[in-house]
Short mmCIF file of C-alpha atoms and ligand atoms in Angstrom, two decimals:
data_model
loop_
_atom_site.label_atom_id
_atom_site.label_comp_id
_atom_site.label_asym_id
_atom_site.label_seq_id
_atom_site.Cartn_x
_atom_site.Cartn_y
_atom_site.Cartn_z
CA MET A 21 13.20 19.00 9.17
CA ALA A 22 16.41 16.95 9.16
CA GLU A 23 18.41 16.67 5.92
CA PHE A 24 18.14 13.34 4.14
CA THR A 25 20.21 12.02 1.21
CA LYS A 26 18.18 11.96 -2.05
CA ARG A 27 17.46 8.28 -2.15
CA VAL A 28 14.96 6.31 -4.24
CA PHE A 29 13.34 3.03 -3.22
CA SER A 30 10.75 1.07 -5.13
CA GLY A 31 9.58 -2.52 -5.35
CA ILE A 32 7.68 -4.91 -7.59
CA GLN A 33 5.98 -8.14 -6.58
CA PRO A 34 7.27 -11.32 -8.22
CA SER A 35 3.73 -12.67 -8.27
CA GLY A 36 3.52 -13.35 -12.00
CA GLY A 37 5.00 -12.06 -15.23
CA LEU A 38 5.85 -8.41 -15.80
CA THR A 39 3.28 -6.41 -17.76
CA LEU A 40 3.54 -3.31 -19.90
CA GLY A 41 1.87 -1.51 -16.97
CA ASN A 42 4.74 -2.45 -14.66
CA TYR A 43 7.25 -1.42 -17.31
CA LEU A 44 5.80 1.98 -18.22
CA GLY A 45 4.41 2.87 -14.78
CA ALA A 46 7.43 1.72 -12.80
CA ILE A 47 10.58 0.16 -14.30
CA LYS A 48 11.09 2.71 -17.07
CA ARG A 49 10.85 5.46 -14.45
CA PHE A 50 13.27 3.55 -12.21
CA VAL A 51 15.82 3.69 -15.03
CA ASP A 52 15.29 7.46 -15.44
CA MET A 53 15.91 7.98 -11.73
CA GLN A 54 18.98 5.75 -11.78
CA GLU A 55 20.41 8.06 -14.44
CA ALA A 56 19.50 11.21 -12.46
CA ASP A 57 20.94 12.55 -9.24
CA PHE A 58 19.70 9.84 -6.82
CA GLU A 59 20.93 6.81 -4.98
CA THR A 60 18.61 4.07 -6.23
CA ILE A 61 17.46 0.89 -4.51
CA TYR A 62 15.11 -1.54 -6.29
CA CYS A 63 13.59 -4.63 -4.80
CA MET A 64 11.74 -7.78 -5.79
CA VAL A 65 9.25 -7.90 -2.92
CA ASP A 66 8.85 -11.65 -2.47
CA LEU A 67 7.52 -11.29 1.09
CA HIS A 68 4.70 -9.14 -0.25
CA ALA A 69 3.93 -11.65 -3.00
CA ILE A 70 3.13 -14.45 -0.52
CA THR A 71 0.32 -12.44 1.07
CA THR A 72 -1.68 -14.23 -1.62
CA TRP A 73 -0.83 -17.87 -2.42
CA GLN A 74 2.27 -18.41 -4.55
CA ASP A 75 3.46 -21.80 -5.67
CA PRO A 76 7.04 -22.01 -4.29
CA SER A 77 8.74 -22.97 -7.55
CA ASP A 78 6.81 -20.28 -9.44
CA LEU A 79 7.82 -17.70 -6.84
CA ALA A 80 11.51 -18.52 -7.24
CA ARG A 81 11.27 -18.44 -11.02
CA ASN A 82 9.25 -15.22 -11.04
CA THR A 83 11.76 -13.55 -8.72
CA ARG A 84 14.65 -14.41 -11.06
CA GLU A 85 12.64 -13.41 -14.12
CA LEU A 86 11.75 -10.09 -12.52
CA CYS A 87 15.44 -9.50 -11.82
CA ALA A 88 16.16 -10.30 -15.48
CA GLY A 89 13.41 -7.81 -16.43
CA PHE A 90 14.96 -5.06 -14.34
CA ILE A 91 18.40 -5.59 -15.87
CA ALA A 92 17.15 -6.03 -19.43
CA SER A 93 15.22 -2.74 -19.08
CA GLY A 94 18.35 -0.82 -18.07
CA ILE A 95 18.77 -1.18 -14.32
CA ASP A 96 22.50 -1.58 -13.81
CA PRO A 97 23.44 -3.52 -10.65
CA GLU A 98 26.64 -1.45 -10.50
CA LYS A 99 24.63 1.77 -10.27
CA SER A 100 21.52 0.63 -8.37
CA ILE A 101 21.15 -1.73 -5.45
CA LEU A 102 19.06 -4.64 -6.77
CA PHE A 103 17.92 -7.46 -4.49
CA ASN A 104 15.01 -9.55 -3.25
CA GLN A 105 13.32 -8.48 -0.05
CA SER A 106 13.60 -11.73 1.92
CA GLN A 107 17.40 -11.51 1.90
CA VAL A 108 17.26 -8.33 3.99
CA PRO A 109 15.55 -9.20 7.30
CA GLU A 110 15.61 -5.56 8.43
CA HIS A 111 12.47 -4.99 6.31
CA THR A 112 10.37 -7.34 8.43
CA GLN A 113 11.97 -6.19 11.67
CA LEU A 114 10.99 -2.59 10.99
CA ALA A 115 7.58 -3.74 9.72
CA TRP A 116 6.83 -5.15 13.17
CA ILE A 117 7.53 -1.78 14.76
CA PHE A 118 5.28 -0.16 12.14
CA ASN A 119 2.53 -2.68 12.89
CA THR A 120 2.44 -1.05 16.29
CA VAL A 121 2.40 2.48 14.82
CA ALA A 122 -0.23 2.01 12.09
CA ARG A 123 -3.86 2.08 13.28
CA MET A 124 -6.50 -0.52 12.36
CA GLY A 125 -8.66 2.30 10.99
CA TRP A 126 -5.91 3.38 8.57
CA LEU A 127 -5.47 -0.12 7.16
CA ASN A 128 -9.23 -0.64 6.98
CA ARG A 129 -9.37 2.16 4.42
CA MET A 130 -6.89 0.59 1.98
CA THR A 131 -8.63 -0.02 -1.33
CA GLN A 132 -6.04 -2.56 -2.52
CA PHE A 133 -6.89 -4.78 0.44
CA LYS A 134 -10.59 -4.48 -0.32
CA ASP A 135 -10.01 -5.31 -4.00
CA LYS A 136 -7.72 -8.26 -3.35
CA ALA A 137 -9.64 -9.71 -0.41
CA GLY A 138 -12.87 -9.47 -2.38
CA LYS A 139 -16.10 -10.60 -0.79
CA ASN A 140 -14.52 -13.25 1.40
CA ARG A 141 -12.59 -11.00 3.75
CA GLU A 142 -12.62 -13.47 6.64
CA ASN A 143 -10.50 -15.75 4.50
CA ALA A 144 -7.84 -13.17 3.51
CA SER A 145 -4.42 -13.63 5.12
CA VAL A 146 -3.42 -11.40 8.02
CA GLY A 147 -0.36 -10.57 5.88
CA LEU A 148 -2.58 -9.12 3.14
CA PHE A 149 -4.16 -6.78 5.68
CA ALA A 150 -0.84 -5.76 7.26
CA TYR A 151 0.86 -5.42 3.86
CA PRO A 152 1.03 -1.58 3.83
CA ALA A 153 3.03 -1.52 7.08
CA LEU A 154 5.63 -3.77 5.45
CA MET A 155 5.60 -1.52 2.41
CA ALA A 156 6.27 1.51 4.63
CA ALA A 157 9.14 -0.42 6.21
CA ASP A 158 10.59 -1.26 2.76
CA ILE A 159 10.85 2.43 2.05
CA LEU A 160 11.76 3.83 5.45
CA ILE A 161 14.39 1.22 6.37
CA TYR A 162 16.52 3.09 3.78
CA HIS A 163 15.31 6.57 4.73
CA ALA A 164 14.21 6.80 1.09
CA THR A 165 13.00 10.25 0.11
CA HIS A 166 11.44 9.48 -3.29
CA VAL A 167 9.33 6.52 -4.40
CA PRO A 168 8.46 6.11 -8.10
CA VAL A 169 5.25 4.08 -8.56
CA GLY A 170 2.14 3.83 -10.69
CA GLU A 171 -1.08 5.59 -9.69
CA ASP A 172 -2.49 2.50 -7.92
CA GLN A 173 0.14 2.74 -5.13
CA LYS A 174 -0.68 6.32 -4.15
CA GLN A 175 -2.79 5.41 -1.14
CA HIS A 176 -0.06 3.14 0.23
CA LEU A 177 2.45 5.96 -0.05
CA GLU A 178 0.14 8.29 1.84
CA LEU A 179 -0.01 5.68 4.58
CA THR A 180 3.80 5.51 4.57
CA ARG A 181 3.89 9.25 5.23
CA ASP A 182 1.32 8.87 8.03
CA ILE A 183 3.37 6.12 9.66
CA ALA A 184 6.58 8.20 9.46
CA MET A 185 4.83 11.24 10.92
CA LYS A 186 3.23 9.31 13.76
CA PHE A 187 6.49 7.54 14.64
CA ASN A 188 8.40 10.85 14.62
CA HIS A 189 5.70 12.50 16.70
CA ASP A 190 5.23 9.67 19.23
CA TYR A 191 8.96 9.26 19.85
CA GLY A 192 9.74 12.98 19.62
CA GLU A 193 12.42 12.77 16.96
CA GLU A 194 12.42 13.66 13.24
CA PHE A 195 13.93 10.29 12.43
CA PHE A 196 12.05 9.07 9.34
CA PRO A 197 11.74 11.22 6.20
CA ILE A 198 8.32 12.14 4.85
CA THR A 199 8.62 10.36 1.52
CA GLU A 200 7.61 11.96 -1.80
CA PRO A 201 5.60 9.77 -4.17
CA VAL A 202 6.84 10.16 -7.75
CA ILE A 203 3.85 9.41 -9.99
CA GLU A 204 4.78 10.98 -13.30
CA GLY A 205 4.80 10.45 -17.04
CA ALA A 206 2.20 9.54 -19.64
CA ALA A 207 1.50 6.04 -18.32
CA THR A 208 0.94 6.17 -14.57
CA ARG A 209 -2.17 4.01 -15.05
CA VAL A 210 -2.04 1.70 -18.05
CA MET A 211 -5.48 0.22 -18.63
CA SER A 212 -6.64 -3.19 -19.83
CA LEU A 213 -6.69 -3.56 -23.62
CA ARG A 214 -10.15 -5.13 -23.34
CA ASP A 215 -11.76 -2.64 -20.96
CA GLY A 216 -10.59 0.95 -20.62
CA SER A 217 -12.07 1.25 -17.14
CA LYS A 218 -9.90 -1.53 -15.64
CA LYS A 219 -6.21 -1.42 -14.81
CA MET A 220 -3.88 -3.61 -16.89
CA SER A 221 -2.95 -6.35 -14.45
CA LYS A 222 -1.03 -9.60 -14.35
CA SER A 223 -3.95 -11.19 -12.51
CA ASP A 224 -6.62 -10.45 -15.17
CA ALA A 225 -8.13 -13.73 -16.41
CA SER A 226 -7.77 -12.65 -20.05
CA ASP A 227 -4.24 -12.68 -21.46
CA MET A 228 -5.54 -10.45 -24.30
CA SER A 229 -6.10 -7.68 -21.73
CA ARG A 230 -2.38 -7.14 -21.21
CA ILE A 231 0.98 -7.08 -22.92
CA ASN A 232 3.47 -9.25 -21.06
CA MET A 233 7.13 -8.33 -21.21
CA THR A 234 7.82 -11.87 -22.45
CA ASP A 235 5.32 -11.68 -25.35
CA ASP A 236 6.84 -12.10 -28.81
CA ALA A 237 6.34 -9.65 -31.68
CA ASP A 238 3.35 -11.53 -33.11
CA ALA A 239 1.54 -11.64 -29.77
CA ILE A 240 2.15 -7.92 -29.15
CA ALA A 241 0.87 -6.99 -32.62
CA GLN A 242 -2.17 -9.24 -32.29
CA LYS A 243 -3.13 -7.86 -28.86
CA ILE A 244 -2.89 -4.28 -30.10
CA ARG A 245 -4.84 -5.10 -33.27
CA LYS A 246 -7.61 -6.63 -31.16
CA ALA A 247 -7.58 -3.93 -28.48
CA ARG A 248 -11.01 -2.46 -27.85
CA THR A 249 -11.55 1.02 -29.34
CA ASP A 250 -14.39 3.26 -30.43
CA PRO A 251 -15.39 4.02 -34.04
CA ASP A 252 -14.21 7.66 -34.15
CA ALA A 253 -10.99 9.06 -35.56
CA LEU A 254 -8.29 10.21 -33.13
CA PRO A 255 -8.53 13.81 -31.92
CA SER A 256 -5.79 16.42 -32.39
CA GLU A 257 -6.04 17.70 -28.82
CA VAL A 258 -6.18 16.17 -25.35
CA ASP A 259 -9.71 17.46 -24.71
CA GLY A 260 -10.90 15.13 -27.46
CA LEU A 261 -9.91 12.10 -25.36
CA GLU A 262 -12.50 12.95 -22.73
CA GLU A 263 -14.97 10.04 -22.30
CA ARG A 264 -12.83 7.89 -24.61
CA PRO A 265 -10.89 5.72 -22.13
CA GLU A 266 -9.67 3.16 -24.68
CA ALA A 267 -8.40 5.84 -27.07
CA ARG A 268 -6.74 7.67 -24.18
CA ASN A 269 -5.06 4.47 -23.04
CA LEU A 270 -3.54 3.65 -26.44
CA ILE A 271 -2.35 7.23 -26.86
CA ASN A 272 -0.81 7.22 -23.38
CA ILE A 273 0.98 3.95 -24.14
CA TYR A 274 2.29 5.39 -27.39
CA ALA A 275 3.50 8.56 -25.68
CA ALA A 276 5.24 6.66 -22.89
CA LEU A 277 6.94 4.22 -25.27
CA ALA A 278 8.06 7.03 -27.59
CA ASP A 279 9.12 9.35 -24.72
CA MET A 280 6.82 12.02 -26.11
CA ASP A 281 4.18 14.32 -24.61
CA VAL A 282 0.60 13.31 -25.30
CA ASP A 283 0.10 16.73 -26.97
CA ASN A 284 2.86 16.00 -29.46
CA VAL A 285 1.56 12.52 -30.18
CA LEU A 286 -1.90 13.92 -30.92
CA ARG A 287 -0.42 16.57 -33.16
CA ASP A 288 1.08 13.74 -35.24
CA VAL A 289 -1.78 11.26 -35.22
CA GLY A 290 -4.88 13.48 -34.88
CA GLY A 291 -7.42 12.65 -37.59
CA LYS A 292 -6.15 9.11 -38.13
CA GLN A 293 -8.43 6.09 -37.79
CA PHE A 294 -7.51 3.30 -35.38
CA SER A 295 -6.92 1.05 -38.41
CA GLU A 296 -3.97 3.30 -39.22
CA PHE A 297 -2.83 4.11 -35.67
CA LYS A 298 -2.83 0.56 -34.29
CA PRO A 299 -0.12 -0.71 -36.67
CA MET A 300 2.01 2.35 -35.75
CA LEU A 301 1.58 1.53 -32.07
CA ALA A 302 2.31 -2.16 -32.65
CA ASP A 303 5.53 -1.34 -34.54
CA LEU A 304 6.66 1.02 -31.79
CA ALA A 305 5.82 -1.48 -29.03
CA VAL A 306 7.67 -4.29 -30.79
CA ALA A 307 10.69 -2.06 -31.44
CA LYS A 308 10.89 -1.03 -27.78
CA LEU A 309 9.91 -4.29 -26.09
CA SER A 310 11.51 -7.00 -28.24
CA PRO A 311 15.10 -6.18 -27.25
CA ILE A 312 14.02 -6.35 -23.60
CA SER A 313 12.33 -9.74 -23.89
CA THR A 314 15.27 -11.13 -25.88
CA GLU A 315 17.70 -9.96 -23.20
CA MET A 316 15.45 -11.33 -20.43
CA ALA A 317 15.50 -14.76 -22.08
CA ARG A 318 19.29 -14.61 -22.39
CA LEU A 319 19.73 -13.66 -18.72
CA MET A 320 17.36 -16.42 -17.62
CA GLU A 321 19.78 -18.95 -19.11
CA ALA A 322 22.22 -18.08 -16.30
CA PRO A 323 20.13 -18.19 -13.10
CA ASP A 324 23.28 -18.59 -10.97
CA GLU A 325 24.51 -15.23 -12.19
CA ILE A 326 21.13 -13.69 -11.27
CA ASP A 327 21.40 -15.22 -7.81
CA ARG A 328 24.88 -13.74 -7.39
CA ILE A 329 23.62 -10.29 -8.38
CA LEU A 330 20.76 -10.54 -5.87
CA ALA A 331 23.08 -11.71 -3.08
CA ARG A 332 25.49 -8.83 -3.73
CA GLY A 333 22.62 -6.36 -3.84
CA ALA A 334 21.23 -7.70 -0.57
CA GLN A 335 24.60 -7.22 1.11
CA SER A 336 24.76 -3.58 -0.02
CA ALA A 337 21.15 -3.05 1.06
CA ARG A 338 21.88 -4.40 4.54
CA GLU A 339 24.76 -1.97 4.93
CA VAL A 340 22.27 0.88 4.56
CA ALA A 341 19.44 -0.75 6.50
CA ALA A 342 21.24 -2.14 9.56
CA PRO A 343 22.26 1.19 11.17
CA ILE A 344 18.77 2.62 10.55
CA LEU A 345 17.17 -0.38 12.26
CA LYS A 346 19.63 -0.15 15.17
CA ARG A 347 18.83 3.51 15.71
CA THR A 348 15.09 2.76 15.47
CA TYR A 349 15.43 0.13 18.20
CA GLU A 350 17.35 2.60 20.37
CA ILE A 351 14.67 5.25 19.88
CA VAL A 352 11.96 2.74 20.81
CA GLY A 353 13.89 1.63 23.91
CA MET A 354 14.96 -1.89 23.02
CA VAL A 355 17.77 -3.07 25.35
CA GLY A 356 20.93 -4.22 23.58
CA ALA A 357 20.17 -2.41 20.32
P1 TYM B 107 2.99 -4.18 -8.04
O1 TYM B 107 3.94 -5.32 -7.97
O2 TYM B 107 1.54 -4.46 -8.15
O3 TYM B 107 3.37 -3.24 -9.24
C1 TYM B 107 4.71 -2.79 -9.41
C2 TYM B 107 4.72 -1.37 -9.95
O4 TYM B 107 4.04 -1.32 -11.21
C3 TYM B 107 3.04 -0.31 -11.16
N1 TYM B 107 1.90 -0.74 -11.98
C4 TYM B 107 1.34 0.00 -12.93
N2 TYM B 107 1.62 1.23 -13.38
C5 TYM B 107 0.85 1.72 -14.39
N3 TYM B 107 -0.17 1.02 -14.94
C6 TYM B 107 -0.49 -0.22 -14.52
N4 TYM B 107 -1.48 -0.90 -15.08
C7 TYM B 107 0.29 -0.79 -13.46
N5 TYM B 107 0.26 -1.98 -12.79
C8 TYM B 107 1.26 -1.93 -11.90
C9 TYM B 107 2.66 -0.20 -9.69
O5 TYM B 107 2.06 1.04 -9.41
C10 TYM B 107 3.99 -0.37 -9.02
O6 TYM B 107 4.72 0.84 -9.01
N6 TYM B 107 2.78 -2.65 -3.26
C11 TYM B 107 3.58 -2.62 -4.50
C12 TYM B 107 4.96 -3.20 -4.32
C13 TYM B 107 5.76 -2.60 -3.24
C14 TYM B 107 6.35 -1.31 -3.24
C15 TYM B 107 7.05 -1.21 -1.98
C16 TYM B 107 6.37 -0.26 -4.13
C17 TYM B 107 6.08 -3.21 -2.05
N7 TYM B 107 6.86 -2.37 -1.31
C18 TYM B 107 7.74 -0.05 -1.64
C19 TYM B 107 7.07 0.91 -3.79
C20 TYM B 107 7.73 1.01 -2.56
C21 TYM B 107 2.84 -3.45 -5.54
O7 TYM B 107 2.03 -4.30 -5.24
O8 TYM B 107 3.24 -3.19 -6.81
#
């Protein structure tokens, strides 16, 4: 296998506000990797967002707000490349090649497509179906070796590996790396506060089901106070969370926010009732999230500065992507590449 630089890529859709799930499952991990021994590239994937309808002015605002969220959470545009996808056309150019590598049968198996298309599949956009090939291109246009994501993206990352392997095999060259998913930490799947069997999501009809990164302290405290739980006290060991999805979720959130192991959290809070634990969790969440939402609001007052950051990031991204696209075209046999 060829040697590849240790390089991280990950993306988030600007299709609505950021949730605590996005923060704990993704952005917080992005910051950790930025501070470790990796080149890091983070993207607002606006071209993915429009696979379901986005009002144009909302899309622009959400893209800037997401950028503000990245920066407020600790992504430093001097250390990481930070940009929006549509400013780097190499993503879609490589995606076309990957549309010819990926098989219909592979995409037919994608559970995210099935979930998002729902019952009316005939009416889903072609883009929603082809989405995972663009996602593979996002990653492989940088020869990224590591991709931090939440649990729900695992299947897409397996597909990315399949596409890389088939391309390398078909064209007889170990050109694309076989990317490692990085799905780690206490909160790889943050669940709805109203239903412990459903993922916390920006598209859930109930705002009480999620904590938004723009929620103020009162809203955060109220949502945690009202979060669904069971009547039992908290256990002292992980085994005691079995069959208690809501309790497990709140403990996972606590552990991720506090940068603690679940074991250690349970050692501290085992035996407590939710009436005692929920205020502890609310205080911790407010302490960790308020500075981020305050900073996001401050950054959003200077949208021109955000646009400059994104333009600079896009330029740096293109410097990495362009030679990889050129070589891909050569391998495929495109004249003039
Ligand atoms: P998206 O925009 O739905 O979510 C962005 C990131 O947040 C994670 N996440 C969660 N983690 C834990 N608990 C939750 N409840 C939760 N909800 C969301 C997601 O796993 C993801 O890491 N297809 C991707 C975007 C994408 C991408 C890429 C990611 C496009 N190209 C290339 C990585 C690499 C998506 O829809 O994520």
